[in-house]
Structures are given as C-alpha cells and as structure tokens.
PDB file of C-alpha atoms in Angstrom:
ATOM      1  CA  UNK A  99      -8.782 -35.988 -45.980  1.00 60.00           C
ATOM      2  CA  UNK A 100      -6.413 -33.014 -46.032  1.00 74.00           C
ATOM      3  CA  UNK A 101      -4.355 -32.309 -42.930  1.00 80.00           C
ATOM      4  CA  UNK A 102      -5.425 -29.357 -40.819  1.00 79.00           C
ATOM      5  CA  UNK A 103      -3.185 -27.283 -38.564  1.00 78.00           C
ATOM      6  CA  UNK A 104      -4.682 -24.873 -36.030  1.00 76.00           C
ATOM      7  CA  UNK A 105      -2.977 -22.465 -33.626  1.00 73.00           C
ATOM      8  CA  UNK A 106       0.445 -23.901 -34.431  1.00 78.00           C
ATOM      9  CA  UNK A 107       3.845 -22.234 -34.768  1.00 81.00           C
ATOM     10  CA  UNK A 108       5.518 -25.227 -36.368  1.00 79.00           C
ATOM     11  CA  UNK A 109       5.806 -23.484 -39.738  1.00 81.00           C
ATOM     12  CA  UNK A 110       7.398 -20.268 -38.441  1.00 84.00           C
ATOM     13  CA  UNK A 111      10.633 -19.720 -40.318  1.00 79.00           C
ATOM     14  CA  UNK A 112      10.209 -22.960 -42.230  1.00 77.00           C
ATOM     15  CA  UNK A 113      11.684 -23.556 -45.705  1.00 81.00           C
ATOM     16  CA  UNK A 114       9.419 -25.548 -47.990  1.00 81.00           C
ATOM     17  CA  UNK A 115      11.268 -26.864 -51.060  1.00 78.00           C
ATOM     18  CA  UNK A 116      10.178 -29.055 -53.984  1.00 71.00           C
ATOM     19  CA  UNK A 117       6.818 -29.844 -52.415  1.00 76.00           C
ATOM     20  CA  UNK A 118       3.330 -30.173 -53.907  1.00 80.00           C
ATOM     21  CA  UNK A 119       1.328 -27.371 -52.280  1.00 77.00           C
ATOM     22  CA  UNK A 120      -1.530 -27.380 -54.764  1.00 80.00           C
ATOM     23  CA  UNK A 121      -4.806 -26.631 -53.043  1.00 75.00           C
ATOM     24  CA  UNK A 122      -3.063 -25.256 -49.954  1.00 76.00           C
ATOM     25  CA  UNK A 123      -5.296 -22.838 -48.010  1.00 78.00           C
ATOM     26  CA  UNK A 124      -3.946 -20.452 -45.340  1.00 79.00           C
ATOM     27  CA  UNK A 125      -6.589 -18.673 -43.289  1.00 72.00           C
ATOM     28  CA  UNK A 126      -6.434 -16.237 -40.351  1.00 66.00           C
ATOM     29  CA  UNK A 127      -2.655 -16.493 -40.091  1.00 78.00           C
ATOM     30  CA  UNK A 128       0.199 -14.056 -39.569  1.00 78.00           C
ATOM     31  CA  UNK A 129       2.202 -14.259 -42.814  1.00 81.00           C
ATOM     32  CA  UNK A 130       4.603 -11.412 -42.144  1.00 83.00           C
ATOM     33  CA  UNK A 131       7.703 -12.001 -44.227  1.00 79.00           C
ATOM     34  CA  UNK A 132       6.112 -14.743 -46.301  1.00 80.00           C
ATOM     35  CA  UNK A 133       8.193 -15.282 -49.465  1.00 80.00           C
ATOM     36  CA  UNK A 134       7.244 -17.448 -52.437  1.00 81.00           C
ATOM     37  CA  UNK A 135      10.075 -17.798 -54.972  1.00 80.00           C
ATOM     38  CA  UNK A 136      10.436 -19.682 -58.248  1.00 77.00           C
ATOM     39  CA  UNK A 137       7.058 -21.359 -57.825  1.00 80.00           C
ATOM     40  CA  UNK A 138       4.453 -21.948 -60.496  1.00 80.00           C
ATOM     41  CA  UNK A 139       0.782 -22.681 -60.828  1.00 77.00           C
ATOM     42  CA  UNK A 140      -2.543 -21.186 -61.845  1.00 79.00           C
ATOM     43  CA  UNK A 141      -5.412 -19.566 -59.988  1.00 79.00           C
ATOM     44  CA  UNK A 142      -3.374 -18.138 -57.131  1.00 76.00           C
ATOM     45  CA  UNK A 143      -5.510 -16.043 -54.807  1.00 79.00           C
ATOM     46  CA  UNK A 144      -4.507 -13.716 -51.932  1.00 81.00           C
ATOM     47  CA  UNK A 145      -6.911 -12.009 -49.575  1.00 77.00           C
ATOM     48  CA  UNK A 146      -6.438 -10.220 -46.282  1.00 77.00           C
ATOM     49  CA  UNK A 147      -4.866  -7.178 -44.719  1.00 78.00           C
ATOM     50  CA  UNK A 148      -1.356  -6.904 -46.189  1.00 83.00           C
ATOM     51  CA  UNK A 149       0.879  -3.936 -45.474  1.00 81.00           C
ATOM     52  CA  UNK A 150       3.005  -4.557 -48.563  1.00 87.00           C
ATOM     53  CA  UNK A 151       2.640  -7.095 -51.404  1.00 83.00           C
ATOM     54  CA  UNK A 152       5.302  -7.627 -54.051  1.00 86.00           C
ATOM     55  CA  UNK A 153       4.669  -9.841 -57.090  1.00 84.00           C
ATOM     56  CA  UNK A 154       7.638 -10.696 -59.285  1.00 82.00           C
ATOM     57  CA  UNK A 155       9.562  -7.731 -57.845  1.00 84.00           C
ATOM     58  CA  UNK A 156       6.679  -5.275 -58.473  1.00 85.00           C
ATOM     59  CA  UNK A 157       5.105  -3.626 -55.475  1.00 83.00           C
ATOM     60  CA  UNK A 158       1.350  -3.919 -56.185  1.00 86.00           C
ATOM     61  CA  UNK A 159       0.109  -2.709 -52.789  1.00 87.00           C
ATOM     62  CA  UNK A 160      -1.002   0.747 -53.884  1.00 88.00           C
ATOM     63  CA  UNK A 161      -2.591  -0.525 -57.103  1.00 86.00           C
ATOM     64  CA  UNK A 162      -4.675  -3.154 -55.264  1.00 85.00           C
ATOM     65  CA  UNK A 163      -5.892  -0.701 -52.663  1.00 85.00           C
ATOM     66  CA  UNK A 164      -6.760   1.928 -55.276  1.00 85.00           C
ATOM     67  CA  UNK A 165      -8.662  -0.619 -57.336  1.00 90.00           C
ATOM     68  CA  UNK A 166     -10.610  -1.853 -54.313  1.00 83.00           C
ATOM     69  CA  UNK A 167     -11.498   1.740 -53.413  1.00 81.00           C
ATOM     70  CA  UNK A 168     -12.648   2.399 -56.999  1.00 92.00           C
ATOM     71  CA  UNK A 169     -14.854  -0.680 -57.052  1.00 89.00           C
ATOM     72  CA  UNK A 170     -16.105  -0.282 -53.476  1.00 88.00           C
ATOM     73  CA  UNK A 171     -16.244   3.423 -52.565  1.00 91.00           C
ATOM     74  CA  UNK A 172     -17.848   2.735 -49.220  1.00 93.00           C
ATOM     75  CA  UNK A 173     -14.471   1.403 -48.100  1.00 94.00           C
ATOM     76  CA  UNK A 174     -13.167   4.964 -48.408  1.00 95.00           C
ATOM     77  CA  UNK A 175     -16.072   6.461 -46.476  1.00 95.00           C
ATOM     78  CA  UNK A 176     -15.623   3.911 -43.694  1.00 95.00           C
ATOM     79  CA  UNK A 177     -11.849   4.317 -43.542  1.00 95.00           C
ATOM     80  CA  UNK A 178     -11.674   8.085 -43.688  1.00 96.00           C
ATOM     81  CA  UNK A 179     -14.596   9.163 -41.508  1.00 96.00           C
ATOM     82  CA  UNK A 180     -13.380  11.442 -38.713  1.00 96.00           C
ATOM     83  CA  UNK A 181     -16.240  13.873 -37.956  1.00 97.00           C
ATOM     84  CA  UNK A 182     -19.739  13.143 -36.754  1.00 97.00           C
ATOM     85  CA  UNK A 183     -21.120  14.219 -40.172  1.00 97.00           C
ATOM     86  CA  UNK A 184     -18.757  11.859 -41.967  1.00 98.00           C
ATOM     87  CA  UNK A 185     -19.735   8.915 -39.758  1.00 98.00           C
ATOM     88  CA  UNK A 186     -23.389   9.664 -40.560  1.00 98.00           C
ATOM     89  CA  UNK A 187     -22.642   9.866 -44.276  1.00 98.00           C
ATOM     90  CA  UNK A 188     -20.770   6.553 -44.179  1.00 98.00           C
ATOM     91  CA  UNK A 189     -23.625   4.827 -42.372  1.00 98.00           C
ATOM     92  CA  UNK A 190     -26.128   6.329 -44.871  1.00 98.00           C
ATOM     93  CA  UNK A 191     -24.175   4.710 -47.700  1.00 98.00           C
ATOM     94  CA  UNK A 192     -23.869   1.353 -45.900  1.00 98.00           C
ATOM     95  CA  UNK A 193     -27.620   1.238 -45.178  1.00 98.00           C
ATOM     96  CA  UNK A 194     -28.465   1.931 -48.804  1.00 97.00           C
ATOM     97  CA  UNK A 195     -25.937  -0.647 -50.067  1.00 97.00           C
ATOM     98  CA  UNK A 196     -27.314  -3.399 -47.841  1.00 98.00           C
ATOM     99  CA  UNK A 197     -30.915  -2.549 -48.711  1.00 97.00           C
ATOM    100  CA  UNK A 198     -30.135  -3.108 -52.390  1.00 97.00           C
ATOM    101  CA  UNK A 199     -28.119  -6.244 -51.705  1.00 98.00           C
ATOM    102  CA  UNK A 200     -30.794  -7.755 -49.494  1.00 98.00           C
ATOM    103  CA  UNK A 201     -33.335  -7.257 -52.258  1.00 97.00           C
ATOM    104  CA  UNK A 202     -30.902  -9.092 -54.542  1.00 97.00           C
ATOM    105  CA  UNK A 203     -30.450 -11.928 -52.082  1.00 97.00           C
ATOM    106  CA  UNK A 204     -34.186 -12.421 -51.604  1.00 97.00           C
ATOM    107  CA  UNK A 205     -34.512 -13.332 -55.274  1.00 96.00           C
ATOM    108  CA  UNK A 206     -32.459 -16.468 -54.637  1.00 97.00           C
ATOM    109  CA  UNK A 207     -33.851 -19.671 -53.134  1.00 96.00           C
ATOM    110  CA  UNK A 208     -33.376 -19.823 -49.352  1.00 96.00           C
ATOM    111  CA  UNK A 209     -31.048 -22.811 -49.686  1.00 96.00           C
ATOM    112  CA  UNK A 210     -28.625 -20.714 -51.716  1.00 97.00           C
ATOM    113  CA  UNK A 211     -28.322 -18.214 -48.870  1.00 98.00           C
ATOM    114  CA  UNK A 212     -26.962 -21.032 -46.658  1.00 97.00           C
ATOM    115  CA  UNK A 213     -24.490 -22.122 -49.322  1.00 97.00           C
ATOM    116  CA  UNK A 214     -20.804 -21.323 -48.837  1.00 96.00           C
ATOM    117  CA  UNK A 215     -18.735 -20.284 -51.836  1.00 95.00           C
ATOM    118  CA  UNK A 216     -15.157 -21.623 -51.746  1.00 90.00           C
ATOM    119  CA  UNK A 217     -15.335 -22.171 -48.006  1.00 89.00           C
ATOM    120  CA  UNK A 218     -16.302 -18.599 -47.155  1.00 93.00           C
ATOM    121  CA  UNK A 219     -19.237 -17.639 -44.940  1.00 96.00           C
ATOM    122  CA  UNK A 220     -22.655 -18.025 -46.478  1.00 98.00           C
ATOM    123  CA  UNK A 221     -24.830 -14.939 -47.007  1.00 98.00           C
ATOM    124  CA  UNK A 222     -26.765 -15.709 -43.829  1.00 98.00           C
ATOM    125  CA  UNK A 223     -23.565 -16.363 -41.841  1.00 98.00           C
ATOM    126  CA  UNK A 224     -22.304 -12.972 -42.991  1.00 98.00           C
ATOM    127  CA  UNK A 225     -25.430 -11.301 -41.619  1.00 98.00           C
ATOM    128  CA  UNK A 226     -24.901 -13.159 -38.363  1.00 98.00           C
ATOM    129  CA  UNK A 227     -21.302 -11.999 -38.164  1.00 97.00           C
ATOM    130  CA  UNK A 228     -22.200  -8.343 -38.797  1.00 98.00           C
ATOM    131  CA  UNK A 229     -24.877  -8.659 -36.098  1.00 98.00           C
ATOM    132  CA  UNK A 230     -22.198  -9.850 -33.686  1.00 97.00           C
ATOM    133  CA  UNK A 231     -19.783  -7.069 -34.675  1.00 97.00           C
ATOM    134  CA  UNK A 232     -22.328  -4.341 -33.960  1.00 98.00           C
ATOM    135  CA  UNK A 233     -23.504  -6.075 -30.778  1.00 98.00           C
ATOM    136  CA  UNK A 234     -19.948  -6.053 -29.466  1.00 97.00           C
ATOM    137  CA  UNK A 235     -18.617  -2.701 -30.619  1.00 98.00           C
ATOM    138  CA  UNK A 236     -21.842  -0.663 -30.359  1.00 98.00           C
ATOM    139  CA  UNK A 237     -24.255  -2.465 -28.083  1.00 98.00           C
ATOM    140  CA  UNK A 238     -21.663  -3.496 -25.522  1.00 97.00           C
ATOM    141  CA  UNK A 239     -18.776  -1.063 -25.795  1.00 97.00           C
ATOM    142  CA  UNK A 240     -20.487   2.216 -26.794  1.00 97.00           C
ATOM    143  CA  UNK A 241     -24.026   1.844 -25.373  1.00 97.00           C
ATOM    144  CA  UNK A 242     -23.228  -0.512 -22.479  1.00 97.00           C
ATOM    145  CA  UNK A 243     -26.492  -2.409 -22.880  1.00 97.00           C
ATOM    146  CA  UNK A 244     -27.528  -4.925 -20.223  1.00 96.00           C
ATOM    147  CA  UNK A 245     -27.810  -7.763 -22.766  1.00 95.00           C
ATOM    148  CA  UNK A 246     -26.005  -6.650 -25.926  1.00 97.00           C
ATOM    149  CA  UNK A 247     -25.358 -10.036 -27.570  1.00 97.00           C
ATOM    150  CA  UNK A 248     -28.038 -11.753 -29.650  1.00 98.00           C
ATOM    151  CA  UNK A 249     -27.776 -15.570 -29.671  1.00 97.00           C
ATOM    152  CA  UNK A 250     -27.631 -15.638 -33.470  1.00 98.00           C
ATOM    153  CA  UNK A 251     -24.460 -13.523 -33.576  1.00 97.00           C
ATOM    154  CA  UNK A 252     -21.455 -15.222 -35.189  1.00 96.00           C
ATOM    155  CA  UNK A 253     -17.952 -14.245 -34.113  1.00 94.00           C
ATOM    156  CA  UNK A 254     -14.745 -14.734 -36.079  1.00 87.00           C
ATOM    157  CA  UNK A 255     -13.036 -18.073 -35.886  1.00 81.00           C
ATOM    158  CA  UNK A 256     -10.462 -16.681 -33.501  1.00 81.00           C
ATOM    159  CA  UNK A 257     -12.952 -16.528 -30.611  1.00 85.00           C
ATOM    160  CA  UNK A 258     -12.743 -19.647 -28.401  1.00 86.00           C
ATOM    161  CA  UNK A 259     -15.937 -21.698 -28.222  1.00 87.00           C
ATOM    162  CA  UNK A 260     -16.134 -21.357 -24.451  1.00 89.00           C
ATOM    163  CA  UNK A 261     -16.080 -17.555 -24.714  1.00 88.00           C
ATOM    164  CA  UNK A 262     -18.856 -17.649 -27.334  1.00 90.00           C
ATOM    165  CA  UNK A 263     -20.895 -19.799 -24.969  1.00 90.00           C
ATOM    166  CA  UNK A 264     -20.424 -17.342 -22.127  1.00 91.00           C
ATOM    167  CA  UNK A 265     -21.761 -14.593 -24.388  1.00 91.00           C
ATOM    168  CA  UNK A 266     -24.840 -16.713 -25.084  1.00 93.00           C
ATOM    169  CA  UNK A 267     -24.074 -17.262 -28.758  1.00 94.00           C
ATOM    170  CA  UNK A 268     -25.559 -20.303 -30.521  1.00 95.00           C
ATOM    171  CA  UNK A 269     -22.817 -21.016 -33.049  1.00 92.00           C
ATOM    172  CA  UNK A 270     -24.499 -24.073 -34.603  1.00 93.00           C
ATOM    173  CA  UNK A 271     -27.800 -22.288 -35.262  1.00 95.00           C
ATOM    174  CA  UNK A 272     -29.197 -22.467 -38.790  1.00 96.00           C
ATOM    175  CA  UNK A 273     -31.621 -19.532 -38.953  1.00 97.00           C
ATOM    176  CA  UNK A 274     -33.558 -18.495 -42.033  1.00 97.00           C
ATOM    177  CA  UNK A 275     -32.766 -15.160 -43.631  1.00 98.00           C
ATOM    178  CA  UNK A 276     -35.812 -13.577 -42.037  1.00 97.00           C
ATOM    179  CA  UNK A 277     -34.922 -14.999 -38.609  1.00 98.00           C
ATOM    180  CA  UNK A 278     -31.455 -13.465 -38.657  1.00 98.00           C
ATOM    181  CA  UNK A 279     -32.562 -10.220 -40.281  1.00 98.00           C
ATOM    182  CA  UNK A 280     -34.956  -9.474 -37.405  1.00 98.00           C
ATOM    183  CA  UNK A 281     -32.129  -8.786 -34.906  1.00 98.00           C
ATOM    184  CA  UNK A 282     -29.694  -7.688 -37.580  1.00 98.00           C
ATOM    185  CA  UNK A 283     -31.950  -4.858 -38.852  1.00 98.00           C
ATOM    186  CA  UNK A 284     -32.899  -3.979 -35.255  1.00 98.00           C
ATOM    187  CA  UNK A 285     -29.197  -3.571 -34.453  1.00 98.00           C
ATOM    188  CA  UNK A 286     -28.637  -1.518 -37.585  1.00 98.00           C
ATOM    189  CA  UNK A 287     -31.411   0.763 -36.395  1.00 98.00           C
ATOM    190  CA  UNK A 288     -29.541   1.097 -33.103  1.00 98.00           C
ATOM    191  CA  UNK A 289     -26.398   2.143 -34.966  1.00 98.00           C
ATOM    192  CA  UNK A 290     -28.557   4.598 -36.961  1.00 98.00           C
ATOM    193  CA  UNK A 291     -29.729   6.271 -33.735  1.00 97.00           C
ATOM    194  CA  UNK A 292     -26.183   6.357 -32.373  1.00 97.00           C
ATOM    195  CA  UNK A 293     -24.759   8.138 -35.401  1.00 97.00           C
ATOM    196  CA  UNK A 294     -27.733  10.481 -35.635  1.00 97.00           C
ATOM    197  CA  UNK A 295     -27.090  11.607 -32.041  1.00 96.00           C
ATOM    198  CA  UNK A 296     -23.325  11.697 -32.442  1.00 97.00           C
ATOM    199  CA  UNK A 297     -21.404  14.811 -31.404  1.00 96.00           C
ATOM    200  CA  UNK A 298     -17.739  15.680 -31.827  1.00 95.00           C
ATOM    201  CA  UNK A 299     -17.235  15.394 -28.094  1.00 95.00           C
ATOM    202  CA  UNK A 300     -18.901  11.964 -28.015  1.00 96.00           C
ATOM    203  CA  UNK A 301     -16.477  10.667 -30.627  1.00 97.00           C
ATOM    204  CA  UNK A 302     -13.557  10.998 -28.202  1.00 96.00           C
ATOM    205  CA  UNK A 303     -15.364   9.539 -25.181  1.00 97.00           C
ATOM    206  CA  UNK A 304     -13.667   6.497 -23.683  1.00 97.00           C
ATOM    207  CA  UNK A 305     -16.126   3.600 -23.513  1.00 97.00           C
ATOM    208  CA  UNK A 306     -16.847   2.009 -20.155  1.00 94.00           C
ATOM    209  CA  UNK A 307     -16.445  -1.500 -21.601  1.00 94.00           C
ATOM    210  CA  UNK A 308     -14.370  -3.326 -24.164  1.00 95.00           C
ATOM    211  CA  UNK A 309     -16.215  -5.081 -27.043  1.00 95.00           C
ATOM    212  CA  UNK A 310     -15.973  -8.589 -25.581  1.00 90.00           C
ATOM    213  CA  UNK A 311     -13.823 -10.610 -23.160  1.00 84.00           C
ATOM    214  CA  UNK A 312     -11.265 -11.807 -25.742  1.00 83.00           C
ATOM    215  CA  UNK A 313     -10.230  -8.220 -26.529  1.00 88.00           C
ATOM    216  CA  UNK A 314      -7.327  -6.713 -24.604  1.00 91.00           C
ATOM    217  CA  UNK A 315      -7.927  -4.478 -21.589  1.00 91.00           C
ATOM    218  CA  UNK A 316      -7.287  -0.949 -22.854  1.00 94.00           C
ATOM    219  CA  UNK A 317      -9.172   2.261 -23.670  1.00 95.00           C
ATOM    220  CA  UNK A 318     -11.689   2.002 -26.517  1.00 97.00           C
ATOM    221  CA  UNK A 319     -12.944   5.395 -27.714  1.00 97.00           C
ATOM    222  CA  UNK A 320     -16.289   5.805 -29.516  1.00 98.00           C
ATOM    223  CA  UNK A 321     -14.719   6.797 -32.823  1.00 97.00           C
ATOM    224  CA  UNK A 322     -12.673   3.600 -32.944  1.00 97.00           C
ATOM    225  CA  UNK A 323     -15.721   1.438 -32.188  1.00 98.00           C
ATOM    226  CA  UNK A 324     -17.735   3.138 -34.940  1.00 98.00           C
ATOM    227  CA  UNK A 325     -14.828   2.788 -37.394  1.00 98.00           C
ATOM    228  CA  UNK A 326     -14.541  -0.928 -36.718  1.00 97.00           C
ATOM    229  CA  UNK A 327     -18.258  -1.436 -37.423  1.00 98.00           C
ATOM    230  CA  UNK A 328     -18.118   0.666 -40.599  1.00 98.00           C
ATOM    231  CA  UNK A 329     -15.120  -1.237 -41.913  1.00 97.00           C
ATOM    232  CA  UNK A 330     -16.673  -4.595 -41.069  1.00 97.00           C
ATOM    233  CA  UNK A 331     -19.810  -3.582 -42.950  1.00 98.00           C
ATOM    234  CA  UNK A 332     -17.932  -2.332 -46.011  1.00 97.00           C
ATOM    235  CA  UNK A 333     -15.573  -5.321 -46.311  1.00 96.00           C
ATOM    236  CA  UNK A 334     -18.113  -8.027 -45.621  1.00 97.00           C
ATOM    237  CA  UNK A 335     -20.489  -6.460 -48.098  1.00 97.00           C
ATOM    238  CA  UNK A 336     -17.750  -6.801 -50.676  1.00 96.00           C
ATOM    239  CA  UNK A 337     -17.397 -10.501 -49.905  1.00 96.00           C
ATOM    240  CA  UNK A 338     -21.145 -11.070 -49.832  1.00 97.00           C
ATOM    241  CA  UNK A 339     -21.751  -9.329 -53.133  1.00 97.00           C
ATOM    242  CA  UNK A 340     -18.857 -11.264 -54.765  1.00 96.00           C
ATOM    243  CA  UNK A 341     -20.331 -14.593 -53.598  1.00 96.00           C
ATOM    244  CA  UNK A 342     -23.888 -13.654 -54.557  1.00 97.00           C
ATOM    245  CA  UNK A 343     -22.684 -13.352 -58.144  1.00 96.00           C
ATOM    246  CA  UNK A 344     -21.489 -16.968 -57.986  1.00 95.00           C
ATOM    247  CA  UNK A 345     -24.709 -18.134 -56.365  1.00 96.00           C
ATOM    248  CA  UNK A 346     -26.824 -16.329 -58.933  1.00 94.00           C
ATOM    249  CA  UNK A 347     -24.905 -17.978 -61.762  1.00 91.00           C
ATOM    250  CA  UNK A 348     -25.398 -21.390 -60.157  1.00 83.00           C
ATOM    251  CA  UNK A 349     -29.118 -20.787 -59.715  1.00 79.00           C
ATOM    252  CA  UNK A 350     -29.511 -19.971 -63.403  1.00 77.00           C
ATOM    253  CA  UNK A 351     -27.917 -23.254 -64.459  1.00 77.00           C
ATOM    254  CA  UNK A 352     -29.884 -25.528 -62.117  1.00 69.00           C
TER     255      UNK A 352
END
C-alpha cells in the first residue's frame, strides 16, 4: 500500500533527488515555490488554483486561464459578476447548465453515478458538496436560517470530522441521485429567490454569520458569499462534466 501523509510539514523546503516518484499524487496542499527540474515522464497532470505556472521556462498561466474560460464560459460569469443583474445572469446560466447535465447523468446506470474517476468525487458526491457550499454560504451566512445544513451535505476534506458532526453532516451516507437532488434542488431554488430579490445595497451588506465554524472570524459581505457559490458551481460542473465523459465511455464498453 502506498504511504500517505496528511497535515504534515516534513516536505517543506525538501530536495528530492534521483527518486522514483511515479504515481505520486499531491492533493489540497500549498505548493508555493514548487520547482520540478530535469525530470521526465508521461501523463503529468496539474490541477488547482495556481497564481503562476511555468513549463520549461514558458509562462503558461494566461494561456491556461484563457482556454478554460473559452471552454467553460460560466467561469467568466461567476468570476466577473459585480452587479445584482450580473449575479442573476450568472445564476441563470448555472441553472441551465446543471439542468442539461443532470439529464445527461440520468441516462447512466445509478451505480456509475457513485463511481469515482481517478480518485475524484463521484457525480453524487459532487452534488452533495455543492449542497453543502450553498447551505454554508447562503443558508447560514446570507439568510441566517435556523437549520441551514442538510445532513447529506459533503464538505471539503479540510474540514475536521468533529466539526462536520457538529453541523449534523452524515459523511458516510450513500444516497441515491434522487435522494440528494431533493435537498440540492431545493437549495438551488433558495439561491434563485435570493438573487431575484438582490439589490445593489444588499450586495454590500455584512452577513451576521460566517459560513461555518472552521472559517475565520471576519466580515463576510453578501457579494463575496454569492461569488463563492457561483465559482463553486462553475468549477465543480467542469469536473463533473469531465468525469461524466469517462463514465459514459465505460458504460458503452460494458
């Protein structure tokens, strides 16, 4: 079994030389200043939020971002929304995109929707995560609901298990698509109402709560909360659509 290192700083500033790193996976880590020199191999994949990426002395940051924006225009709407009308337009596009993608997912056997592609979240886990994101940033922070968190919500791996338990989340749940879509679509309808009623003054209102206990104590304004949800929706749709293509190909060959 491969070794696993979690919440460790033992590799900070390390120099790895003449080692076999084939199959190495780095997830949810700060890689600021990471440098890979004179290495070789095939099928090298990078994914995440990188401020600057240089490959063989060529800065590819702008190219990668532009290509992602071309392929996934909802990223631009989510990132650049500043007015109430722009937030509504971005949510319109996200609703339409997910409606089409859910129709696509329903054509697959239910078991495929629980299947992870290359260790990423399954389609159903993605829906659970987006439910949690909207519960936290809209239901809790913006709307200050009495019970904002649905038990099927799935937080990121950075959230401690004891915090998830306090929020009432059932991390080991294995719901069907329909079971998770019931609260997921209900929460999307809540976001719909919030953006429909949005005013310019509301955008700059400081929320009375933070999204969840692990987040730092500071001011969270409505526009930031909405932007987080829009970006989560846009990026996770990109991942889900990518993996659906793999699942569809596998279903055709079985």
